[in-house]
Coordinates of C-alpha atoms and ligand atoms in Angstrom, one line a residue:
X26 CA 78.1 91.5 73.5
X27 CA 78.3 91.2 77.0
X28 CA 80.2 88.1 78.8
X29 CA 78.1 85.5 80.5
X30 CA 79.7 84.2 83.2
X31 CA 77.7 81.1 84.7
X32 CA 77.0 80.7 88.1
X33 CA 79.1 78.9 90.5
X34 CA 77.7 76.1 91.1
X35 CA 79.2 72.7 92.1
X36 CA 81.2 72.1 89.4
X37 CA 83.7 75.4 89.1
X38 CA 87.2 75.6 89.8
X39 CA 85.9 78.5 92.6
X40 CA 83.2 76.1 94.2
X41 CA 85.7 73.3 94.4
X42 CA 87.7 76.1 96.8
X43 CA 84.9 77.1 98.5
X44 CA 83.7 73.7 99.8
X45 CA 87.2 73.7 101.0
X46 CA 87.0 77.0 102.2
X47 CA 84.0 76.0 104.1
X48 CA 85.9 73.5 106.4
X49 CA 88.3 75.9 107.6
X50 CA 86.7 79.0 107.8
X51 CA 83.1 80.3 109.2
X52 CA 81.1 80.8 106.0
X53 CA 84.0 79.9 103.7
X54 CA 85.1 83.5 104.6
X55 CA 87.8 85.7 106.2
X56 CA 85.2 88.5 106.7
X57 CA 81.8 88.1 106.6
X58 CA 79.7 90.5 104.0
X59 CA 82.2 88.1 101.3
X60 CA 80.1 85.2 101.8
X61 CA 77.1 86.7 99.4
X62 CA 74.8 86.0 102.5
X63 CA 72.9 90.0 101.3
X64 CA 72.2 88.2 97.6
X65 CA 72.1 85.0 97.9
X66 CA 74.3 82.5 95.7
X67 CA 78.0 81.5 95.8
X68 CA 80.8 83.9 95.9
X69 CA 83.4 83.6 93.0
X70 CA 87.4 82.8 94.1
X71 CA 89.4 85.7 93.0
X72 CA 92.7 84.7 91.6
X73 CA 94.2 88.2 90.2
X74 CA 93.7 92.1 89.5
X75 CA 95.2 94.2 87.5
X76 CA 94.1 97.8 86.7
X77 CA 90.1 97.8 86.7
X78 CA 89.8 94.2 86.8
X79 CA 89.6 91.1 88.7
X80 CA 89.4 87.6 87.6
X81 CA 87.9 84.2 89.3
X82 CA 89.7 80.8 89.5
X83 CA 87.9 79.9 86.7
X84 CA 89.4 82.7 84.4
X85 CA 86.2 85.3 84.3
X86 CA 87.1 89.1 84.1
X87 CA 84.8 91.3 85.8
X88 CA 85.1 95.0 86.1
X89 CA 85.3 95.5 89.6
X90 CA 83.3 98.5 91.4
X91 CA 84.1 96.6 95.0
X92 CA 88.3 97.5 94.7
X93 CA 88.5 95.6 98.3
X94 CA 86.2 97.7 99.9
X95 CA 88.1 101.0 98.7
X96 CA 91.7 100.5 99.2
X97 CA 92.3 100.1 95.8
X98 CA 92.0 104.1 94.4
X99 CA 94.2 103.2 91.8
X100 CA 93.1 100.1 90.8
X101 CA 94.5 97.1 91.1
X102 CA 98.3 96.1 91.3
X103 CA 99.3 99.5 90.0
X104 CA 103.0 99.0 89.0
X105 CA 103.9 102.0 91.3
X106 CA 102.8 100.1 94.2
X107 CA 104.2 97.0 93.3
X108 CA 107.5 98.0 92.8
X109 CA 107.2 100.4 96.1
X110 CA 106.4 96.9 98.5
X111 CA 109.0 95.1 96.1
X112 CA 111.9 97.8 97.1
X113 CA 110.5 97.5 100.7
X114 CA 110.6 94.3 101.2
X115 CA 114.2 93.7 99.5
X116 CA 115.1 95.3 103.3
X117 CA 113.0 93.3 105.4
X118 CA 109.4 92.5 105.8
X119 CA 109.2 94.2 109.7
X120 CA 111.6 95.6 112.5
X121 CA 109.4 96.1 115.2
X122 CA 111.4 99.3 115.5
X123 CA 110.7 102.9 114.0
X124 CA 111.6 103.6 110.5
X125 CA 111.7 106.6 107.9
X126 CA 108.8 105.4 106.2
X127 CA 106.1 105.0 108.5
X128 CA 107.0 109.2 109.6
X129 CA 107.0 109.4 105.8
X130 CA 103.4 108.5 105.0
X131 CA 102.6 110.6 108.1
X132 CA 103.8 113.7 106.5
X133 CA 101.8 112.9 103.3
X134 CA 99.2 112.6 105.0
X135 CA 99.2 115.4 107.2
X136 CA 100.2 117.9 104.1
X137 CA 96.5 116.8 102.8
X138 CA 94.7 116.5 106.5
X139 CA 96.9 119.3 108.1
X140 CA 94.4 118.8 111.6
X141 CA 96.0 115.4 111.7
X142 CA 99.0 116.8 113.3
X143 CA 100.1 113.7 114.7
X144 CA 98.3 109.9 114.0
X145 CA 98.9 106.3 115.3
X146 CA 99.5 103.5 112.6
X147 CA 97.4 100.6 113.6
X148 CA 97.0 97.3 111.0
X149 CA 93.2 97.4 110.9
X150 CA 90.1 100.3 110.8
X151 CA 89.1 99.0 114.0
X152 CA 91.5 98.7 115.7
X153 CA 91.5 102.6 114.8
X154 CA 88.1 103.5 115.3
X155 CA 88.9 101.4 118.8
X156 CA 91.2 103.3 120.1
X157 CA 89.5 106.7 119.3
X158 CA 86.8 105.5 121.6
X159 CA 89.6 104.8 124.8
X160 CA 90.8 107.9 123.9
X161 CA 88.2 110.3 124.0
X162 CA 86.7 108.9 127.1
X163 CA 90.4 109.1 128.6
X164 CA 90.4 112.9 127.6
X165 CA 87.3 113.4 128.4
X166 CA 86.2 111.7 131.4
X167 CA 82.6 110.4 129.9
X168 CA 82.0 107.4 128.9
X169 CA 78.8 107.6 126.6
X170 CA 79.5 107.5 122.8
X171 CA 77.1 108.2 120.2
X172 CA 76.9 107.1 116.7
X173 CA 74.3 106.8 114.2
X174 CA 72.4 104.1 112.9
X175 CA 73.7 102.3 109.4
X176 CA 77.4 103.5 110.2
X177 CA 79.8 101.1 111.1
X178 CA 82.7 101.7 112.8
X179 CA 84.3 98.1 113.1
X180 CA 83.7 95.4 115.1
X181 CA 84.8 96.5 118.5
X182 CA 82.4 96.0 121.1
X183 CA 81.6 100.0 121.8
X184 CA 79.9 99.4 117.8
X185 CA 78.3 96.4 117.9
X186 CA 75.2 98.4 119.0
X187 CA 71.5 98.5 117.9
X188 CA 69.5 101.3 119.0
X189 CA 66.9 100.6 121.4
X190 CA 63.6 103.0 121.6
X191 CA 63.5 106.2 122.9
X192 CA 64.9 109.3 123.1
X193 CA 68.3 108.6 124.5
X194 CA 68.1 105.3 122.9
X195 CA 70.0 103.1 125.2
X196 CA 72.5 100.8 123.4
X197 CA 71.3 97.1 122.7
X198 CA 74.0 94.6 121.9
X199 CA 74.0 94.0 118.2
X200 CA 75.8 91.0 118.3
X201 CA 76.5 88.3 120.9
X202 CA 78.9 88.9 123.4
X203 CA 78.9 92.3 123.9
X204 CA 78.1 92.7 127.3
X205 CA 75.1 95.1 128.1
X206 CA 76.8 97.1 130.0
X207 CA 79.4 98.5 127.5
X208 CA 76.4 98.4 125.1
X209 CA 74.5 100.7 126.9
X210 CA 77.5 103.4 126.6
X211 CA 77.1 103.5 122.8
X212 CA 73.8 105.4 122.2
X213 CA 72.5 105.9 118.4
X214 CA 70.1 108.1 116.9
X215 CA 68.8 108.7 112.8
X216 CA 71.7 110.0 110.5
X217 CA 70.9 113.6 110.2
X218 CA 68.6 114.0 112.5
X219 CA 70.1 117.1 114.3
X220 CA 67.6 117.4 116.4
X221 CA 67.9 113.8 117.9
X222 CA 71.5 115.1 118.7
X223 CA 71.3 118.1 120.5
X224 CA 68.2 116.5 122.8
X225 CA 71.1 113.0 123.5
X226 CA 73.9 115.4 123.7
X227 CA 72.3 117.9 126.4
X228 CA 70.8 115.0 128.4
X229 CA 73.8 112.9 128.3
X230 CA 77.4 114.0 128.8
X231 CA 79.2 112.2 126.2
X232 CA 82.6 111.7 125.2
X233 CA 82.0 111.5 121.3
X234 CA 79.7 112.1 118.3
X235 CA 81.1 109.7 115.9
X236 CA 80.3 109.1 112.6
X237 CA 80.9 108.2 109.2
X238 CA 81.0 112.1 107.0
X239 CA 79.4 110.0 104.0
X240 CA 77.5 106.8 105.1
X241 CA 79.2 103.8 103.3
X242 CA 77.9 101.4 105.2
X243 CA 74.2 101.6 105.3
X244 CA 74.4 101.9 101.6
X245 CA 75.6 105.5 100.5
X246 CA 73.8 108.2 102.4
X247 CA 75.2 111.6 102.1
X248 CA 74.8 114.7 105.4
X249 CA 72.0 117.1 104.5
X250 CA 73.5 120.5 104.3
X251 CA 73.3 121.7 108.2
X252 CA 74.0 118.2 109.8
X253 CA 77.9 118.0 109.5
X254 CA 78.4 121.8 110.4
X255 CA 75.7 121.1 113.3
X256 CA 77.5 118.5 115.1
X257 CA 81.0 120.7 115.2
X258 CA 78.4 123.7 116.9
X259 CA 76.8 120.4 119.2
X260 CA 80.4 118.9 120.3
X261 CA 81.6 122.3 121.2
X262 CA 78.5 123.4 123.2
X263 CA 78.0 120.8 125.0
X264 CA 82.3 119.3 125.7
X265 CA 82.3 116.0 123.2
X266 CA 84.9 115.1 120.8
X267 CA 83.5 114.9 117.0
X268 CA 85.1 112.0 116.0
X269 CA 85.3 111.5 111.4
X270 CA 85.4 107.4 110.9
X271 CA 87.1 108.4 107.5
X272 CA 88.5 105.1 106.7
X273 CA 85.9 104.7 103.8
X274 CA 85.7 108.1 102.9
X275 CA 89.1 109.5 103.2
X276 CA 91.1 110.5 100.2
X277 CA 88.1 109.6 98.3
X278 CA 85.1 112.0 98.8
X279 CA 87.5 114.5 98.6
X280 CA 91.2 115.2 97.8
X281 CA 92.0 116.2 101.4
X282 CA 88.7 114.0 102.9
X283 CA 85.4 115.2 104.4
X284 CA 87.3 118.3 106.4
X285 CA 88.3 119.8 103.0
X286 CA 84.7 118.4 101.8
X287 CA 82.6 119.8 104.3
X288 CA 84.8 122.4 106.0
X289 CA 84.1 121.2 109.7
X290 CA 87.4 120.1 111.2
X291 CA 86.8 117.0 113.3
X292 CA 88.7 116.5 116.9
X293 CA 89.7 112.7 115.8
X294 CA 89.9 111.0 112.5
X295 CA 90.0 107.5 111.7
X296 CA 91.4 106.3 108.3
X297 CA 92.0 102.8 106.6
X298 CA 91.8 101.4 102.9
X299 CA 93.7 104.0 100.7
X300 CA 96.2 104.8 103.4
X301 CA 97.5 101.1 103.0
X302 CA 97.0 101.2 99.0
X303 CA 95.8 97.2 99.7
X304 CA 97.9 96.3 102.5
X305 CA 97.0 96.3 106.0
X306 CA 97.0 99.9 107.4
X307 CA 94.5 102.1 109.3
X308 CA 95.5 105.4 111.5
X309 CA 93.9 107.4 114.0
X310 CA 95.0 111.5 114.5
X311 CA 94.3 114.6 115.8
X312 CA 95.6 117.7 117.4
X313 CA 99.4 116.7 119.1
X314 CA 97.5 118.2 122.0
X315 CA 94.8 115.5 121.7
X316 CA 97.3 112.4 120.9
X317 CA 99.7 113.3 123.5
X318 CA 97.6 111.3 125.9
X319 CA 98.4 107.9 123.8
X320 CA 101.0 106.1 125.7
X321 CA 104.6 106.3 125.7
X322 CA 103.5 110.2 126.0
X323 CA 100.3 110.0 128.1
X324 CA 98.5 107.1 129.9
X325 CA 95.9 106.0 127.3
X326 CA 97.1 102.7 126.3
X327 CA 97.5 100.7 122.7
X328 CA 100.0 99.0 120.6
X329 CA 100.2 97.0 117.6
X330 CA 103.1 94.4 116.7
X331 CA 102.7 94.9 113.1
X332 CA 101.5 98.6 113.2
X333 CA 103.8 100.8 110.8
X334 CA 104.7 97.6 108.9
X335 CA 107.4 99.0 106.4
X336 CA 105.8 96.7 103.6
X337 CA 102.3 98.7 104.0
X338 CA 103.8 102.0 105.0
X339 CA 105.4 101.5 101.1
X340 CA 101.7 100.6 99.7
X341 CA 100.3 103.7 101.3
X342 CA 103.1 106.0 100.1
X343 CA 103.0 104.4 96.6
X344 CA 99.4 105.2 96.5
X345 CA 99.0 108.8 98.2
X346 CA 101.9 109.3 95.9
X347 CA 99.8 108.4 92.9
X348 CA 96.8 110.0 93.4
X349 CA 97.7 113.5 93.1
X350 CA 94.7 115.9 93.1
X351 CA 94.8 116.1 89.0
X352 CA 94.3 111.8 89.3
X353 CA 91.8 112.3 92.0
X354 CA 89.6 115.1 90.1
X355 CA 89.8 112.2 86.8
X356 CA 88.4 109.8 89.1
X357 CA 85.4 111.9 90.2
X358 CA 84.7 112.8 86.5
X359 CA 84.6 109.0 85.6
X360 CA 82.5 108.4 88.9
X361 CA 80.1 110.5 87.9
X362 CA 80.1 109.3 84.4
X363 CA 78.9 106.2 85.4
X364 CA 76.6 107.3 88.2
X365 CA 74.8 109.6 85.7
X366 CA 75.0 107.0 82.8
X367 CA 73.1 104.5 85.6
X368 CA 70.4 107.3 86.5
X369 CA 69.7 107.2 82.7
X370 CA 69.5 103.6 81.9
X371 CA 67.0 103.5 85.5
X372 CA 65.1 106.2 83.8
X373 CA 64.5 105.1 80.4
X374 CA 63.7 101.6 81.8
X375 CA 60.9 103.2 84.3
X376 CA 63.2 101.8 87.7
X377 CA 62.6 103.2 90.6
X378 CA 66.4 104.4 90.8
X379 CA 68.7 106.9 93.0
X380 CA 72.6 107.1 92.5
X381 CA 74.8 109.5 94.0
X382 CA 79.0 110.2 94.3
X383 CA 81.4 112.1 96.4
X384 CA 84.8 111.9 94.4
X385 CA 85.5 108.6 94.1
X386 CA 83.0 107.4 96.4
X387 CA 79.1 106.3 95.0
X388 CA 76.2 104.3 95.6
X389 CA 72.6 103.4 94.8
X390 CA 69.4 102.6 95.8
X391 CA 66.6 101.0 93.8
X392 CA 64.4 103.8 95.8
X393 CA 62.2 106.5 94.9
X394 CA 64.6 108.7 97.1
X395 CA 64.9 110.4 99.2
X396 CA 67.3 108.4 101.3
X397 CA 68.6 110.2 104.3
X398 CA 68.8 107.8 107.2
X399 CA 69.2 103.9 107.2
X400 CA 66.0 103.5 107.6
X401 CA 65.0 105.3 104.7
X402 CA 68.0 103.0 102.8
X403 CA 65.6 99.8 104.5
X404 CA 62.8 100.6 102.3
X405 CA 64.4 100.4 99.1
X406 CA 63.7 97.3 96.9
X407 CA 66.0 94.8 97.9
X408 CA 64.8 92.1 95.7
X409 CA 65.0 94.4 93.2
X410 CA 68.9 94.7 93.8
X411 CA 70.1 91.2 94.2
X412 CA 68.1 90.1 91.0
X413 CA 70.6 93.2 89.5
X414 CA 73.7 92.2 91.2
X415 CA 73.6 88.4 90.2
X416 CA 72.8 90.0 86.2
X417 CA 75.5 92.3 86.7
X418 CA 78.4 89.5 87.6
X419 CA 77.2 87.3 85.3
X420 CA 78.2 89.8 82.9
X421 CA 81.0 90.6 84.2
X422 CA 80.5 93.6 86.3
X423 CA 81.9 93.2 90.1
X424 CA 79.4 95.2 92.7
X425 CA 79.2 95.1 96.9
X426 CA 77.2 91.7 97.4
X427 CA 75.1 93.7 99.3
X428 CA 72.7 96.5 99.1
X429 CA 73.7 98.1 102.2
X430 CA 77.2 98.8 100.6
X431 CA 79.0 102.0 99.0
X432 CA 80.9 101.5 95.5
X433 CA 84.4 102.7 95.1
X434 CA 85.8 103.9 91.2
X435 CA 89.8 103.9 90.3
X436 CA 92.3 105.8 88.4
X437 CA 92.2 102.7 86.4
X438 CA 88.4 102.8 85.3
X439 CA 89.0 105.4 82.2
X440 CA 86.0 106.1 80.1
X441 CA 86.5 103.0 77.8
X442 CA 85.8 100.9 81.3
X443 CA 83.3 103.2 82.2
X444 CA 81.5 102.7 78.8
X445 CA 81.9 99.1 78.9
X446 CA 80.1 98.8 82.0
X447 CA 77.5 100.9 81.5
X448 CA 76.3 98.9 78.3
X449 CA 76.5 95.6 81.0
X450 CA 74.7 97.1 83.5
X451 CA 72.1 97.8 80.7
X452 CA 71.3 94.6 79.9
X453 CA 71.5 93.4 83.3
X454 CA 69.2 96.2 84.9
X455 CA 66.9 95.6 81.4
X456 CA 67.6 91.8 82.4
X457 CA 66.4 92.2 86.2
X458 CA 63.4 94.6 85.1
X459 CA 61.7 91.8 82.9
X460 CA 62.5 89.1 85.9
X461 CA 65.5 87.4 83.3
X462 CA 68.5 85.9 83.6
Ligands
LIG517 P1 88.5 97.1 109.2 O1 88.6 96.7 110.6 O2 87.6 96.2 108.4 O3 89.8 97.4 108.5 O4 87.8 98.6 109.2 C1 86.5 98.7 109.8 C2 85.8 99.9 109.3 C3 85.7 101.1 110.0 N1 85.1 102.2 109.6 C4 84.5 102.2 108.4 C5 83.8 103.4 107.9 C6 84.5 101.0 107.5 O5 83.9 101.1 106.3 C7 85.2 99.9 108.0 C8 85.2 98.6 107.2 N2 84.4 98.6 106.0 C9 83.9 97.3 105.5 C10 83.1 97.6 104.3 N3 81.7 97.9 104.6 C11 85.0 96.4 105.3 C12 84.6 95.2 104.5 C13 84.5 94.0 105.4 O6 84.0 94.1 106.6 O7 84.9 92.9 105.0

């Protein structure tokens, strides 16, 4: 029997630290997609994970499909992580000064990226993705970006962009202060609409095509055969860098990411989440050619107190170190466990219902299909998925609080877990069909 797991209303231990919450921080939250504002409701108070769990302040166990937003390929608090940060921080917590481990986790990283000759640590994915932008308008002396519509790259300004109409559709500022003028340097354009590309790219001279090789932020939208190995043929032609925001996908729709996935090799990478294991680390890389130009060795300027931290740079070891391609290859057989168990249960149930994965990576929509842009990913039911995300958590099943949101799997989700939460999300998809609780 599945758990039920009441709401949390005004009497739980995790309301009582949300109303707190609320007084110090905007929303009650340190980033904002954690504030349930896509379902509706009250976000539960995590208090501890272990493996392919997480539990609330007021003791629940879920099964968690969120895993921080990815970091977490191998679960969570995996002793070999622990113990890694635990030896680290025996020496110190952070020099400000180089150390063996942060050229360490380099080298692991480049023997499974080898076109990331050379990378900069920095402490967050947009700081990364923020610096690839200076970059590739340093090297190439453009200034016009273009990304596609339902990736995000961060919250830099260059990204906080809505498309405007038309062809070369002129940046709009997508949030507040973002000052038109650097908003009109980010143009956008339909994922994997090719076409949309070559007519922007030959009309514009552009610095980079940047993009996220899997969409995880628009909801999971994978590249249509040609589109991937279409860009590399566009960026050459016409001079711009094609730029792989991998810090979702990478290590995770493939052992050695989207290069090895999609055999296109990108001129910049960006990567976060699994490279820090949990902790706070993102990189940026490319050829030493390229990455010469960062300052001390070239003019392009950036920095980071913290970046390298010797605490995270153990995390990130720890984890590469565990997910050997034998672990990563279990991961995508679980992933696609559950994403074809899901299809079924959608199925028998008459759902309107498409689920995909990459490795470790997956997704849904409660969509006829098919979904290849964001706008496609707009039409599908959203309704539909908060009613199932709400039935899901209160039985004890941990998804994206948003429908617009990619789901991550773990070497700690074996096939019991897998089983487990496929009987839950059962009842809860049965549960949200019939309009119950
Ligand atoms: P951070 O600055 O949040 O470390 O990374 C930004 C970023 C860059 N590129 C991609 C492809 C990303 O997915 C992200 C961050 N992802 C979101 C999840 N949709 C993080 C969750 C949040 O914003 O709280």
């Amino acid at each position: 029997m599945s758990p039920r797991i009441p709401a949390h209303n005004g009497t739980s231990r995790s309301a009582e630290i949300m109303s707190r919450a609320r007084l110090r921080f905007p929303g009650g939250v340190n980033s904002p997609v954690r504030a349930y504002r896509g379902v509706g409701g009250e976000p539960f108070v995590a208090v501890r994970g272990k493996g392919a769990s997480v539990w609330d302040a007021d003791g629940n166990e879920y099964l968690d499909y969120v895993l921080s937003w990815g970091p977490l390929v191998l679960g969570h608090a995996p002793d070999v992580v622990l113990h890694a940060v635990q030896d680290a921080m025996n020496d110190g917590t952070s020099f400000g000064m180089p150390t063996e481990r942060e050229v360490d986790l380099a080298d692991a990283i480049a023997a499974r990226m080898p076109h990331l000759e050379m990378v900069r640590f920095t402490s967050s994915g947009t700081e990364a993705t923020m610096s690839i932008a200076r970059l590739a308008r340093a090297v190439t002396g453009r200034e016009h970006i273009l990304k596609f519509e339902g990736c995000y790259h961060g919250h830099a300004d260059a990204f906080l962009v809505r498309a405007g109409s038309g062809v070369a559709t002129l940046g709009l500022p997508d949030s507040p202060g973002v000052p038109d003028a650097l908003a009109r340097l980010t143009l956008t354009c339909a994922f994997n609409d090719l076409e949309a590309v070559e007519r922007i790219a030959r009309e514009v001279p552009l610095a980079a095509i940047m993009l996220e090789p899997i969409v995880g932020n628009g909801g999971y939208i994978e590249p249509l055969p040609d589109f991937i190995p279409g860009l590399r043929r566009i960026a050459d032609e016409t001079g711009a860098l094609l730029v792989f925001d991998e810090v979702m996908t990478g290590f995770r729709i493939a052992f050695g990411g989207a290069a090895e996935r999609f055999n296109v090799t990108p001129d910049l990478t960006a990567l976060g989440k699994v490279i820090g294991g949990g902790l706070p680390v993102a990189a940026y890389g490319g050829s030493r050619e390229v990455m010469s130009h960062i300052a001390p060795t070239g003019p392009v300027y950036q920095a980071g107190t913290l970046s390298g931290n010797p605490l995270a740079m153990a995390a990130g070891l720890a984890t590469l170190g565990g997910l050997t391609r034998e672990v990563h290859d279990r991961i995508t057989e679980q992933t696609a466990a559950l994403v074809d168990g899901l299809r079924g249960i959608a199925s028998r149930l008459g759902v309107p219902f498409i689920a995909s994965h990459a490795g470790s990576m997956w997704g849904f929509f409660f969509h006829e299909g098919p979904v290849h842009t964001f706008a496609d990913a707009q039409q599908s039911d959203v309704a539909r998925f908060r009613a199932f995300f709400h039935a899901a958590r209160r039985r004890g099943v941990s998804l994206a609080p948003s429908a617009f949101e990619a789901a991550f799997m773990s070497a700690a989700h074996g096939p019991r877990e897998i089983g487990e939460t496929l009987h839950r999300l059962d009842e809860a998809m049965s549960a949200a069909a019939a309009g119950r609780d």
